[in-house]
Coordinates of C-alpha atoms in Angstrom, one line a residue:
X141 CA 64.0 107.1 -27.8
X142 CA 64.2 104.8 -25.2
X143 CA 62.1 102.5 -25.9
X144 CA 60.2 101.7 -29.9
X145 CA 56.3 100.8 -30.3
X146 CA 55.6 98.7 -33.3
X147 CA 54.2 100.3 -36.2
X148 CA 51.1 98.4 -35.7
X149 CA 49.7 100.4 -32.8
X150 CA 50.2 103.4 -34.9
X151 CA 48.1 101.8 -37.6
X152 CA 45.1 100.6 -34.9
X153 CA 45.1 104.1 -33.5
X154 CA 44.7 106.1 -37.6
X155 CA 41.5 102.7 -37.8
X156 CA 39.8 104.3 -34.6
X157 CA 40.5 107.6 -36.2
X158 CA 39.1 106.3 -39.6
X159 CA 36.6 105.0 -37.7
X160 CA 35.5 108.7 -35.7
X161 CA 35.8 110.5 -39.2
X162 CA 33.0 108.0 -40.6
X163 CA 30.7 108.6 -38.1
X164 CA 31.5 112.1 -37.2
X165 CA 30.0 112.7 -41.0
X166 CA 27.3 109.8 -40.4
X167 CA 28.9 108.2 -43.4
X168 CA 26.3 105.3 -43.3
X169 CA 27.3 102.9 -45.7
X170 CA 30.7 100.9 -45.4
X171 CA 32.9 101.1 -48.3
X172 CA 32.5 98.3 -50.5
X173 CA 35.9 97.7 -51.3
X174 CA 34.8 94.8 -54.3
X175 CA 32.8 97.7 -56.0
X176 CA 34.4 99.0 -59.1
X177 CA 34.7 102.6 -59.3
X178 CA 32.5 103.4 -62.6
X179 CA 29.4 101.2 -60.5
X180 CA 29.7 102.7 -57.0
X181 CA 26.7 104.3 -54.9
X182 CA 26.8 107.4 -54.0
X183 CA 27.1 106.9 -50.4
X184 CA 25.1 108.4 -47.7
X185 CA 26.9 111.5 -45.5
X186 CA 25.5 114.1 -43.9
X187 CA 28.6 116.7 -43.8
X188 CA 31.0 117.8 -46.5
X189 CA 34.7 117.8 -45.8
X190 CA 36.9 120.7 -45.8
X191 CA 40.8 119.9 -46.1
X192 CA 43.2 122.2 -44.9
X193 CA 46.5 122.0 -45.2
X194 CA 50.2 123.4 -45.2
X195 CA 51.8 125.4 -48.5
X196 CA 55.2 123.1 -48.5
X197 CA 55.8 120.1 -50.7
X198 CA 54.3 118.0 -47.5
X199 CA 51.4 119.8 -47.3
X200 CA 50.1 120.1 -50.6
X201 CA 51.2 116.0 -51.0
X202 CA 49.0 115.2 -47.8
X203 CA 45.7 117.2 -49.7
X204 CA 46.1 115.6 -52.6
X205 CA 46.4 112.1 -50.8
X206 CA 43.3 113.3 -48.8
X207 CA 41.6 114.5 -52.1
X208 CA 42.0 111.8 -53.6
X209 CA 41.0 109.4 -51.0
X210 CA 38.0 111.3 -50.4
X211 CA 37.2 111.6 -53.9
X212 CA 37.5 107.7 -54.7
X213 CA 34.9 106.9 -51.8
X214 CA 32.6 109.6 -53.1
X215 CA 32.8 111.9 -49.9
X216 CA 32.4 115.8 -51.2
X217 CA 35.1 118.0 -50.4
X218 CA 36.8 121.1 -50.7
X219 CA 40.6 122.3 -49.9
X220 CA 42.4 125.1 -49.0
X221 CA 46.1 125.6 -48.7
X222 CA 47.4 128.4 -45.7
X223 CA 50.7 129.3 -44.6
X224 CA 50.3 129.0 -41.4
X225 CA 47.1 128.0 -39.1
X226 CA 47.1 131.0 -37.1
X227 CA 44.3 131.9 -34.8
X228 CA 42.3 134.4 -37.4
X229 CA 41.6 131.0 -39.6
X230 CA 41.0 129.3 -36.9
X231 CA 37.9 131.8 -36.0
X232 CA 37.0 131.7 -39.5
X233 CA 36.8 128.2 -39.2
X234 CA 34.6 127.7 -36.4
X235 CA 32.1 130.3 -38.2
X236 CA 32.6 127.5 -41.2
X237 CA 31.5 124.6 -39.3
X238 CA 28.6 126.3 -37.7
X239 CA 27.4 128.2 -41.0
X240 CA 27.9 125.1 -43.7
X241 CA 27.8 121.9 -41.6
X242 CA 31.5 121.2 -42.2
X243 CA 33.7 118.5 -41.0
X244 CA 37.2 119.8 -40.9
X245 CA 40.6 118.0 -42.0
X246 CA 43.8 119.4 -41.0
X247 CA 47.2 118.0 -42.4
X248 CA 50.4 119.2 -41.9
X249 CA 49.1 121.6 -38.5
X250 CA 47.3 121.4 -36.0
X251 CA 49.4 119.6 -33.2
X252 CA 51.1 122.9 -32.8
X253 CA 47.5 124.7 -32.4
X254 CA 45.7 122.0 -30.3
X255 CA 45.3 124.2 -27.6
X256 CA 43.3 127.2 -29.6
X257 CA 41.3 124.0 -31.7
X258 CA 40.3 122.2 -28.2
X259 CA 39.4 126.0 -27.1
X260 CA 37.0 126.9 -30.2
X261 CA 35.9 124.2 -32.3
X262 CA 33.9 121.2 -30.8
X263 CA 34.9 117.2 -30.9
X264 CA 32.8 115.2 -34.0
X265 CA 33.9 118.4 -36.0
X266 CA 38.2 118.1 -37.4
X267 CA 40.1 115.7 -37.6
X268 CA 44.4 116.6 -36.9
X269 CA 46.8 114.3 -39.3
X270 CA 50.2 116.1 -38.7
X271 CA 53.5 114.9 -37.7
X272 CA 55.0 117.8 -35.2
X273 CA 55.7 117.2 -32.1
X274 CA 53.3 117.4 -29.4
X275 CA 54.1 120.2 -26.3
X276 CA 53.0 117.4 -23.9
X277 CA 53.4 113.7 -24.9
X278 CA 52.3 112.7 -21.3
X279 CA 48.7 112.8 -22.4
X280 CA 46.5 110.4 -24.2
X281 CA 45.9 111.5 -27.9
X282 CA 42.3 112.6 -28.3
X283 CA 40.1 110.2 -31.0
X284 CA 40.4 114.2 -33.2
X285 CA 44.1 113.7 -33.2
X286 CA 46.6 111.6 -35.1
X287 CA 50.2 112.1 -34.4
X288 CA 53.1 110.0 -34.7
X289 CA 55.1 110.8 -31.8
X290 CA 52.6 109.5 -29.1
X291 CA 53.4 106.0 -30.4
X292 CA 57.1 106.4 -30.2
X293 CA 57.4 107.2 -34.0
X294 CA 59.3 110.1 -34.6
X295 CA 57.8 113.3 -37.0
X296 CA 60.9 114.3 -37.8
X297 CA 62.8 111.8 -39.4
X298 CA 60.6 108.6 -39.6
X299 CA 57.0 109.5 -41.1
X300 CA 56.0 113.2 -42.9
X301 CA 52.6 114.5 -42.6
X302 CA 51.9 113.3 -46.1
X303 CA 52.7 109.4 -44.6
X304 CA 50.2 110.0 -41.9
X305 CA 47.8 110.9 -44.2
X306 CA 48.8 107.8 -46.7
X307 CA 47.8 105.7 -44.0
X308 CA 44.9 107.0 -43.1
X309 CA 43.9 107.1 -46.6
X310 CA 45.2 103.6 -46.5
X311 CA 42.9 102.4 -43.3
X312 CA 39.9 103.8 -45.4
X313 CA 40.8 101.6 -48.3
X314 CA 43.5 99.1 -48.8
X315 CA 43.1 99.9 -52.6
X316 CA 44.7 104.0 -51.9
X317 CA 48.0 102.2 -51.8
X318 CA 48.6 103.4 -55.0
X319 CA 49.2 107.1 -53.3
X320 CA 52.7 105.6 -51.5
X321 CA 54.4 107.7 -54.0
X322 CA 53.0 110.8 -53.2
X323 CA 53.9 110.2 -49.2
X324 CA 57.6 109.3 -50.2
X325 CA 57.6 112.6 -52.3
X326 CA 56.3 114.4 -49.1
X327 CA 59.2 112.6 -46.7
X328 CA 61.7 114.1 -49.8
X329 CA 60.1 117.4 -49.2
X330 CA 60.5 117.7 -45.2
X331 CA 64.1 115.8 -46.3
X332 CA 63.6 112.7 -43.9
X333 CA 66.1 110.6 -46.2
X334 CA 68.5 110.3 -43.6
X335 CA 69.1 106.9 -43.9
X336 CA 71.9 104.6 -45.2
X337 CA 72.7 106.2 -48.9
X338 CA 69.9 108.7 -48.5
X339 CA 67.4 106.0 -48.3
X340 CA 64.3 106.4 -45.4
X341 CA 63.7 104.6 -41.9
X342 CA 60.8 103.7 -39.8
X343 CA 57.5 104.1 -41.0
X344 CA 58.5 106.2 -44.2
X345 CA 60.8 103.1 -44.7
X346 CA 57.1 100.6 -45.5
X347 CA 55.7 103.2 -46.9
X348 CA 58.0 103.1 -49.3
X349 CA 57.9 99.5 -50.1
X350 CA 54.7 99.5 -50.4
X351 CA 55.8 102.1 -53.6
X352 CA 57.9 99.9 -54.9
X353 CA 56.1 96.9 -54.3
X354 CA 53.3 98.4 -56.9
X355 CA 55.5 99.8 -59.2
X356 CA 55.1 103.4 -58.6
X357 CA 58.8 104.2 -57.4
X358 CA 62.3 102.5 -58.3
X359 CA 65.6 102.9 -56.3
X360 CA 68.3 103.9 -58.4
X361 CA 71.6 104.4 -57.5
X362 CA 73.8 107.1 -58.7
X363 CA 75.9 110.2 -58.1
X364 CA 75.2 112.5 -55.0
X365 CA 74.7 115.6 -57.5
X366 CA 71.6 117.3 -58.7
X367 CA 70.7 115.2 -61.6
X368 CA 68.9 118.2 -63.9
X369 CA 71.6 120.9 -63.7
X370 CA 74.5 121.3 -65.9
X371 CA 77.2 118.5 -65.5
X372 CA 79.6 121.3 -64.7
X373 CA 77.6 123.1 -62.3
X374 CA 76.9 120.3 -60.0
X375 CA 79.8 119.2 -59.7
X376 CA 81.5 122.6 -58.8
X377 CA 78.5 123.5 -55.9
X378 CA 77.1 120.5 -55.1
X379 CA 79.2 117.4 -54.4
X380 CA 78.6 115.9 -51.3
X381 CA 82.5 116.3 -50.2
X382 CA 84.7 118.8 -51.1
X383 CA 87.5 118.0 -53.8
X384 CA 90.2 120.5 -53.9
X385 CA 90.7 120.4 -58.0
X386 CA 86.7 120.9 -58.6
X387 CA 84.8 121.9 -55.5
X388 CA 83.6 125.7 -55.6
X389 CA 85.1 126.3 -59.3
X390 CA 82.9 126.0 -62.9
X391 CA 86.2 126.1 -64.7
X392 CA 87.9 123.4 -63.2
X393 CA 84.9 121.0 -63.4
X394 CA 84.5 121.9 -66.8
X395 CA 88.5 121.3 -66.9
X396 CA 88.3 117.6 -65.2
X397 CA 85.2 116.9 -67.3
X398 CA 87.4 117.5 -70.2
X399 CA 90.3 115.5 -69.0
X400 CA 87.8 112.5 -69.0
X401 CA 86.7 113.3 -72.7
X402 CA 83.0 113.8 -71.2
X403 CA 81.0 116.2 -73.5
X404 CA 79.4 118.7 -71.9
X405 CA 76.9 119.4 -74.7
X406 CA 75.1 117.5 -77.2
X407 CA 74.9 118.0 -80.9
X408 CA 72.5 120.6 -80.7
X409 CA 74.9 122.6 -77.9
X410 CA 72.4 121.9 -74.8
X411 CA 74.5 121.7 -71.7
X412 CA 74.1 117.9 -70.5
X413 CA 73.2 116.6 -67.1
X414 CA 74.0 113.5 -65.0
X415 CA 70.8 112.6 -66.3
X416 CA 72.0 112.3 -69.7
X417 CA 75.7 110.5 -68.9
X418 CA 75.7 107.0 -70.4
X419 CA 77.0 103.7 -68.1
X420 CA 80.4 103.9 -69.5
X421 CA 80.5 107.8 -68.8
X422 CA 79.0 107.8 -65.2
X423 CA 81.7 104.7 -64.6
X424 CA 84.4 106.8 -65.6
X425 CA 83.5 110.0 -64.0
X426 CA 82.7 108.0 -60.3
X427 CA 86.0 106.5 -60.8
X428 CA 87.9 109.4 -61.8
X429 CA 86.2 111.7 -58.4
X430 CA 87.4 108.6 -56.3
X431 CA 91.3 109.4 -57.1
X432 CA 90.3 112.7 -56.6
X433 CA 89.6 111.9 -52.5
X434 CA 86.1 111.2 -52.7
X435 CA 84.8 108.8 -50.6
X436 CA 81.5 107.0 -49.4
X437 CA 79.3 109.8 -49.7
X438 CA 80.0 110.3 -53.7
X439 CA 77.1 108.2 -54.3
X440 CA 72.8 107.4 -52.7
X441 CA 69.7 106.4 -53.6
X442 CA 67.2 108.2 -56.0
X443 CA 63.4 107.5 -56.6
X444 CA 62.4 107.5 -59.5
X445 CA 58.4 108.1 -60.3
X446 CA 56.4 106.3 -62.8
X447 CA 53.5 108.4 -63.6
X448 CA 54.6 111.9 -63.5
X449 CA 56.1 112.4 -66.9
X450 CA 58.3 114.5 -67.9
X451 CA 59.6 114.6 -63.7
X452 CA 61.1 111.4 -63.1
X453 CA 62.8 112.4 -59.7
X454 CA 60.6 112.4 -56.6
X455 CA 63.3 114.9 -54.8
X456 CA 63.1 117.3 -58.1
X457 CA 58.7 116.5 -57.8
X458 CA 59.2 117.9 -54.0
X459 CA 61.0 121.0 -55.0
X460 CA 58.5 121.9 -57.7
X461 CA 55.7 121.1 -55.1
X462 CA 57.4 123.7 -52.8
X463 CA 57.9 125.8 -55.3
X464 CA 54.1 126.3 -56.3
X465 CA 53.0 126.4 -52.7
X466 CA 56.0 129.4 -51.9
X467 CA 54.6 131.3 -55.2
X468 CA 50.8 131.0 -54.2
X469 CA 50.1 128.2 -57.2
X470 CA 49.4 125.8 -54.6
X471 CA 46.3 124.6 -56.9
X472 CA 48.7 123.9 -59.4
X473 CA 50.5 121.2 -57.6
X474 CA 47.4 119.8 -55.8
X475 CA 45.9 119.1 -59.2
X476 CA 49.4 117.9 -61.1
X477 CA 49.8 115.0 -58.1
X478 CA 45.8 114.2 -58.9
X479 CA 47.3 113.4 -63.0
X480 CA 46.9 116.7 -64.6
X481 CA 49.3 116.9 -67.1
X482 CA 48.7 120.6 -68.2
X483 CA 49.0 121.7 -64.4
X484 CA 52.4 119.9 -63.8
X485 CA 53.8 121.6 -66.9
X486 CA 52.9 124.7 -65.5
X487 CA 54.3 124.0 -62.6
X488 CA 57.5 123.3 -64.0
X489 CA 57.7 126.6 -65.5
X490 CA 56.9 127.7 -62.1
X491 CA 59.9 126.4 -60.4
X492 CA 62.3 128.2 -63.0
X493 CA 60.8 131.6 -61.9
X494 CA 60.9 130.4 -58.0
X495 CA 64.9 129.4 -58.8
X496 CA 65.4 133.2 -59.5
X497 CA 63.6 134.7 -56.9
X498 CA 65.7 131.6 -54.8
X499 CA 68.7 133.1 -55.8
X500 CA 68.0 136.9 -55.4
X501 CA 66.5 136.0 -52.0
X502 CA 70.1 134.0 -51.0
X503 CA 72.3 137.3 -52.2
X504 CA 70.0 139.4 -49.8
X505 CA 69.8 137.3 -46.7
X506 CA 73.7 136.8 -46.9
X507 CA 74.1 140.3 -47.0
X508 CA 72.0 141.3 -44.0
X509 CA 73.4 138.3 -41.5
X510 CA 73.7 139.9 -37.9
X511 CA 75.7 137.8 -35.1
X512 CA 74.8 137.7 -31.8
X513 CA 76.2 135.4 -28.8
X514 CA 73.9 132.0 -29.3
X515 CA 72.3 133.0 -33.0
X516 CA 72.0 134.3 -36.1
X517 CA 69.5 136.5 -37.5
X518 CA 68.5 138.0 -41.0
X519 CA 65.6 140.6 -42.0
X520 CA 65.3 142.5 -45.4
X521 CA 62.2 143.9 -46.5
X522 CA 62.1 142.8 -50.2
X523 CA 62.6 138.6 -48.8
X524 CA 58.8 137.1 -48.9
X525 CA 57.6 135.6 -46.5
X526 CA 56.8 132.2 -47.8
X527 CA 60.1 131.7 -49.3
X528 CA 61.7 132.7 -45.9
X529 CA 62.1 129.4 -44.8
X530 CA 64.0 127.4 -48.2
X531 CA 66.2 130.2 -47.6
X532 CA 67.1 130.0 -44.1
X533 CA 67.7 125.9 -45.1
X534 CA 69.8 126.7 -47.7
X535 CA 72.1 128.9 -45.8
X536 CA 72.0 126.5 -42.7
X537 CA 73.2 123.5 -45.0
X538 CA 75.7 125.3 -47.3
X539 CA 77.6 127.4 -45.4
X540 CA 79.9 126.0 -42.4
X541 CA 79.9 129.5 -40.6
X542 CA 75.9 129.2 -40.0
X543 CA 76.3 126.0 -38.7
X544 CA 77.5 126.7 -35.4
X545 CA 74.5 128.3 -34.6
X546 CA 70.5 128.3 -35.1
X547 CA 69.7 131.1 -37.4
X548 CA 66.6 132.7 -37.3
X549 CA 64.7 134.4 -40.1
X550 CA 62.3 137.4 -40.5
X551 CA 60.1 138.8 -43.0
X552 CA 57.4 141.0 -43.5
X553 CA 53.8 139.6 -43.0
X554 CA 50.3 141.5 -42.9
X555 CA 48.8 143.6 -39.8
X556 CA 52.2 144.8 -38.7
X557 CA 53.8 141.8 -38.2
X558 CA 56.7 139.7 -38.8
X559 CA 57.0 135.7 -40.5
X560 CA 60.1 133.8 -38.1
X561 CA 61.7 130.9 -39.5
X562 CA 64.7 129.4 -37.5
X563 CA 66.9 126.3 -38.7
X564 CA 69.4 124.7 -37.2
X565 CA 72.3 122.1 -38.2
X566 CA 72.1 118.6 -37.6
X567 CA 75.3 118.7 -35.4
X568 CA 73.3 120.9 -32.8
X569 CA 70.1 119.5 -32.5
X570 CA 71.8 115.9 -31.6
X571 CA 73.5 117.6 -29.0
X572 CA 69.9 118.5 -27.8
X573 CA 68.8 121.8 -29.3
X574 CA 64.8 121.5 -30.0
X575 CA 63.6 124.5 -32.1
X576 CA 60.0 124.1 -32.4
X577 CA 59.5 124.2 -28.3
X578 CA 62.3 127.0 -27.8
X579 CA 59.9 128.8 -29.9
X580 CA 56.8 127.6 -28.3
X581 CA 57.9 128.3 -25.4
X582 CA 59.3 131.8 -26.2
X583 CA 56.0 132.9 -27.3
X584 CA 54.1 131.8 -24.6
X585 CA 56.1 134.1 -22.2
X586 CA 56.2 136.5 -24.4
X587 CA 51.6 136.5 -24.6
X588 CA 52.2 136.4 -28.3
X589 CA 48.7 135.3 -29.3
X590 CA 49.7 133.2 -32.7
X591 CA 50.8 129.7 -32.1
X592 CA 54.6 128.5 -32.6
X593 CA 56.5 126.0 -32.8
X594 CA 57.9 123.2 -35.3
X595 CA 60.7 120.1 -35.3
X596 CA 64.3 120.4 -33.5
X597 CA 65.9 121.5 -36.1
X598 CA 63.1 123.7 -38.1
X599 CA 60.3 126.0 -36.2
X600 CA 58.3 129.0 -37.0
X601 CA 56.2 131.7 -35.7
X602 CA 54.7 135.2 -36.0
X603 CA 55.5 138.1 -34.1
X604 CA 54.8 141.7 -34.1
X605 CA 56.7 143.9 -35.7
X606 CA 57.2 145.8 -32.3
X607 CA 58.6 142.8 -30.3
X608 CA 61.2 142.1 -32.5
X609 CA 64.3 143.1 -30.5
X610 CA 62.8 141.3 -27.4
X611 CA 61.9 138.1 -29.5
X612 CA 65.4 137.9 -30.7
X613 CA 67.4 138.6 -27.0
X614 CA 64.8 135.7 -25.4
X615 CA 65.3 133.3 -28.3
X616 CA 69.3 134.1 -28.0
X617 CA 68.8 133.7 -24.2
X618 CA 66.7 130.4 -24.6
X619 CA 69.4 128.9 -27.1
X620 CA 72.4 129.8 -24.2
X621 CA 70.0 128.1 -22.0
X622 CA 70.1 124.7 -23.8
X623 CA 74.3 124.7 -24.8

């Protein structure tokens, strides 16, 4: 970007939004921000609020944000998680708001759809929080729209839909600061920790310290591993750089562990994590990969939570989040960011099973990988379609073969039709490649009817089953187009 718009003219445009969403539901009394919650009115609104929002970990952490704000200033609503907002929710919608008097919230979509919502609902009736980008940033934002990238800010690596709907919870009182944790654990979902040692920049980057200001998050630093899995197994998959003598094998890691008298049980034979690794032992074992060739990357920055016992980690909160949303429990990680303890150990047993069908998914895809001049596909009729999307990521950011290419994803979805998911490496999309408008702009030639689109380097859509082949020889086409 060429040039950068201070954060502040983002925040004054989410208070005229605030300020629209009040009186669009003739919310009549302002909020007494010196009222305790136990003594406050019940304030004086005319319409109910109905969040929608997205079934990833950003998603489901901007309606809980929004629930929660709404819930503290006494403002009735309901919520509803979709995969996508395609055009037959956005019909049911409009009969919504007509029938029931509704006032609609949508967080995590909408940008993409603006067209279709502009179309068929009326103004004084939604309110868009997302963080995609805009097909036309040429415009004014409308007073229904909130979007990050109209004030320079960028969606993709600097603020997640779940910040943009911090703040807003934020401009509606100063006192929702305490839901900072949830927006970081959203930017940790849509992985926008790309700054130094895997920390966060722009707006994420307040956002944050407002976290830690309050004592919700603490940086720690520590190994670039997954902290929960066996010592063994992180370090033979998932080191950040590739060591000769342990990356790729279990029985050499377990050997080097050895060689460093690190146990890899306890007493009671449970395999131990980094988690569990005391100073001396984490000293020695950072040490020891540093005479094996590693370098700068070996160690970064982890948040830890303070209220969501037993999940310390906000990247391992994330996954579970994404993990309930992909299996259809999306009320189950709604409610355990809201403090229910029950529903967060729930979820927990829910991200084991979601690991497994992870892993079966992974063996599938690879199996079923088809080349073609500008990118590669996969299809197979047992991968579901909400989990169509962590796979393509995974395969994108561990294997170097896919990462020379965008590689687009299809599943099977209702009425015929097909779920697309396409991810591309880092490497390409600096060198200009932009996803989410390749497939926008795809589907608008093609009259595909359901809205597309996305980030650089992550997009959807839904076709028909019928236009596959022709979807998949103008997407390759487009992608030439850009290189």
């Amino acid at each position: 970007m060429v040039t950068k718009i201070p954060l502040d003219d983002f925040l004054n445009a989410i208070d005229e939004r605030k300020e629209y969403f009040l009186k669009s539901i003739n919310f009549n009394k302002k909020l007494d921000l010196d009222e305790s919650e136990t003594s406050r009115e019940i304030l004086d609104f005319k319409k109910s609020v109905h969040i929608y929002s997205h079934l990833d970990s950003d998603g489901l952490t901007s309606a809980a944000i929004l629930a929660l704000a709404l819930k503290r200033a006494n403002i009735s609503y309901q919520l509803s998680v979709l995969p996508q907002l395609e055009t037959k929710y956005i019909e049911e919608i409009k009969q919504e708001i007509i029938s029931y008097n509704r006032f609609i919230i949508f967080s995590d979509f909408g940008t993409g759809q603006l067209g279709y919502l502009k179309r068929d609902l009326e103004t004084n009736n939604y309110l868009i929080l997302d963080h995609h980008q805009p097909e036309n940033l040429q415009e004014q934002p409308d007073i229904f729209h909130v979007n990050p990238y109209y004030y320079n800010i960028s969606g993709e690596s600097e603020i997640s839909a779940a910040g943009v709907c911090y703040l807003f919870a934020k401009a509606l009182n100063p006192k929702n600061i305490d839901l900072s944790s949830l927006a970081i654990i959203g930017a940790l979902g849509d992985m926008q920790n790309k700054g130094e040692k895997g920390t966060f920049i722009g707006a994420n980057k307040s956002i944050l310290e407002d976290a830690i200001k309050i004592g919700k998050i603490t940086l720690e630093r520590d190994l670039a591993i997954p902290r929960n899995q066996p010592l063994h197994i992180a370090l033979a998959y998932s080191l950040p750089e590739k060591l000769p003598a342990i990356s790729g094998s279990e029985q050499n890691a377990k050997l080097f562990l050895s060689s460093l008298q690190i146990k890899m049980e306890n007493e009671w034979k449970e395999r131990r994590t980094l988690l569990n690794l005391s100073t001396n032992e984490r000293k020695t074992l950072l040490k020891a990969l540093i005479n094996e060739g590693g370098g700068g990357k070996l160690m970064t920055n982890y948040f830890n939570l303070s209220n969501f016992d037993p999940v310390s980690d906000a990247k391992e909160m994330s996954k579970l989040l994404n993990a309930c949303g992909r299996l259809g429990f999306s009320s189950l990680g709604i409610t355990s960011l809201m403090g229910d303890k029950e529903s967060l150990l729930k979820a927990i047993d829910k991200n084991k099973i979601f690991k497994r069908e992870i892993s079966i998914a992974i063996r599938l895809a690879e199996e079923n990988i088809r080349n073609y001049e500008n990118i590669n596909t996969f299809y197979h009729n047992d991968i579901n379609e909400k989990i169509i999307g962590t796979i393509c990521s995974i395969l994108v950011h561990s294997k170097e073969e896919l990462k020379k290419k965008p590689l687009i994803a299809f599943a099977d979805s209702d009425d015929h039709s097909l779920k697309v998911s396409a991810r591309a490496d880092r490497e390409l999309v600096k060198n200009g490649l932009n996803l989410g408008k390749i497939l926008r702009e795809v589907c608008q030639k093609m009259d595909i009817l359901n809205p597309a689109g996305g980030h650089p380097p992550a997009a959807g859509a839904k076709i028909k089953s019928m236009d596959l082949k022709t979807f998949i020889e103008e997407v390759d086409n487009a992608v030439g187009e850009k290189n």
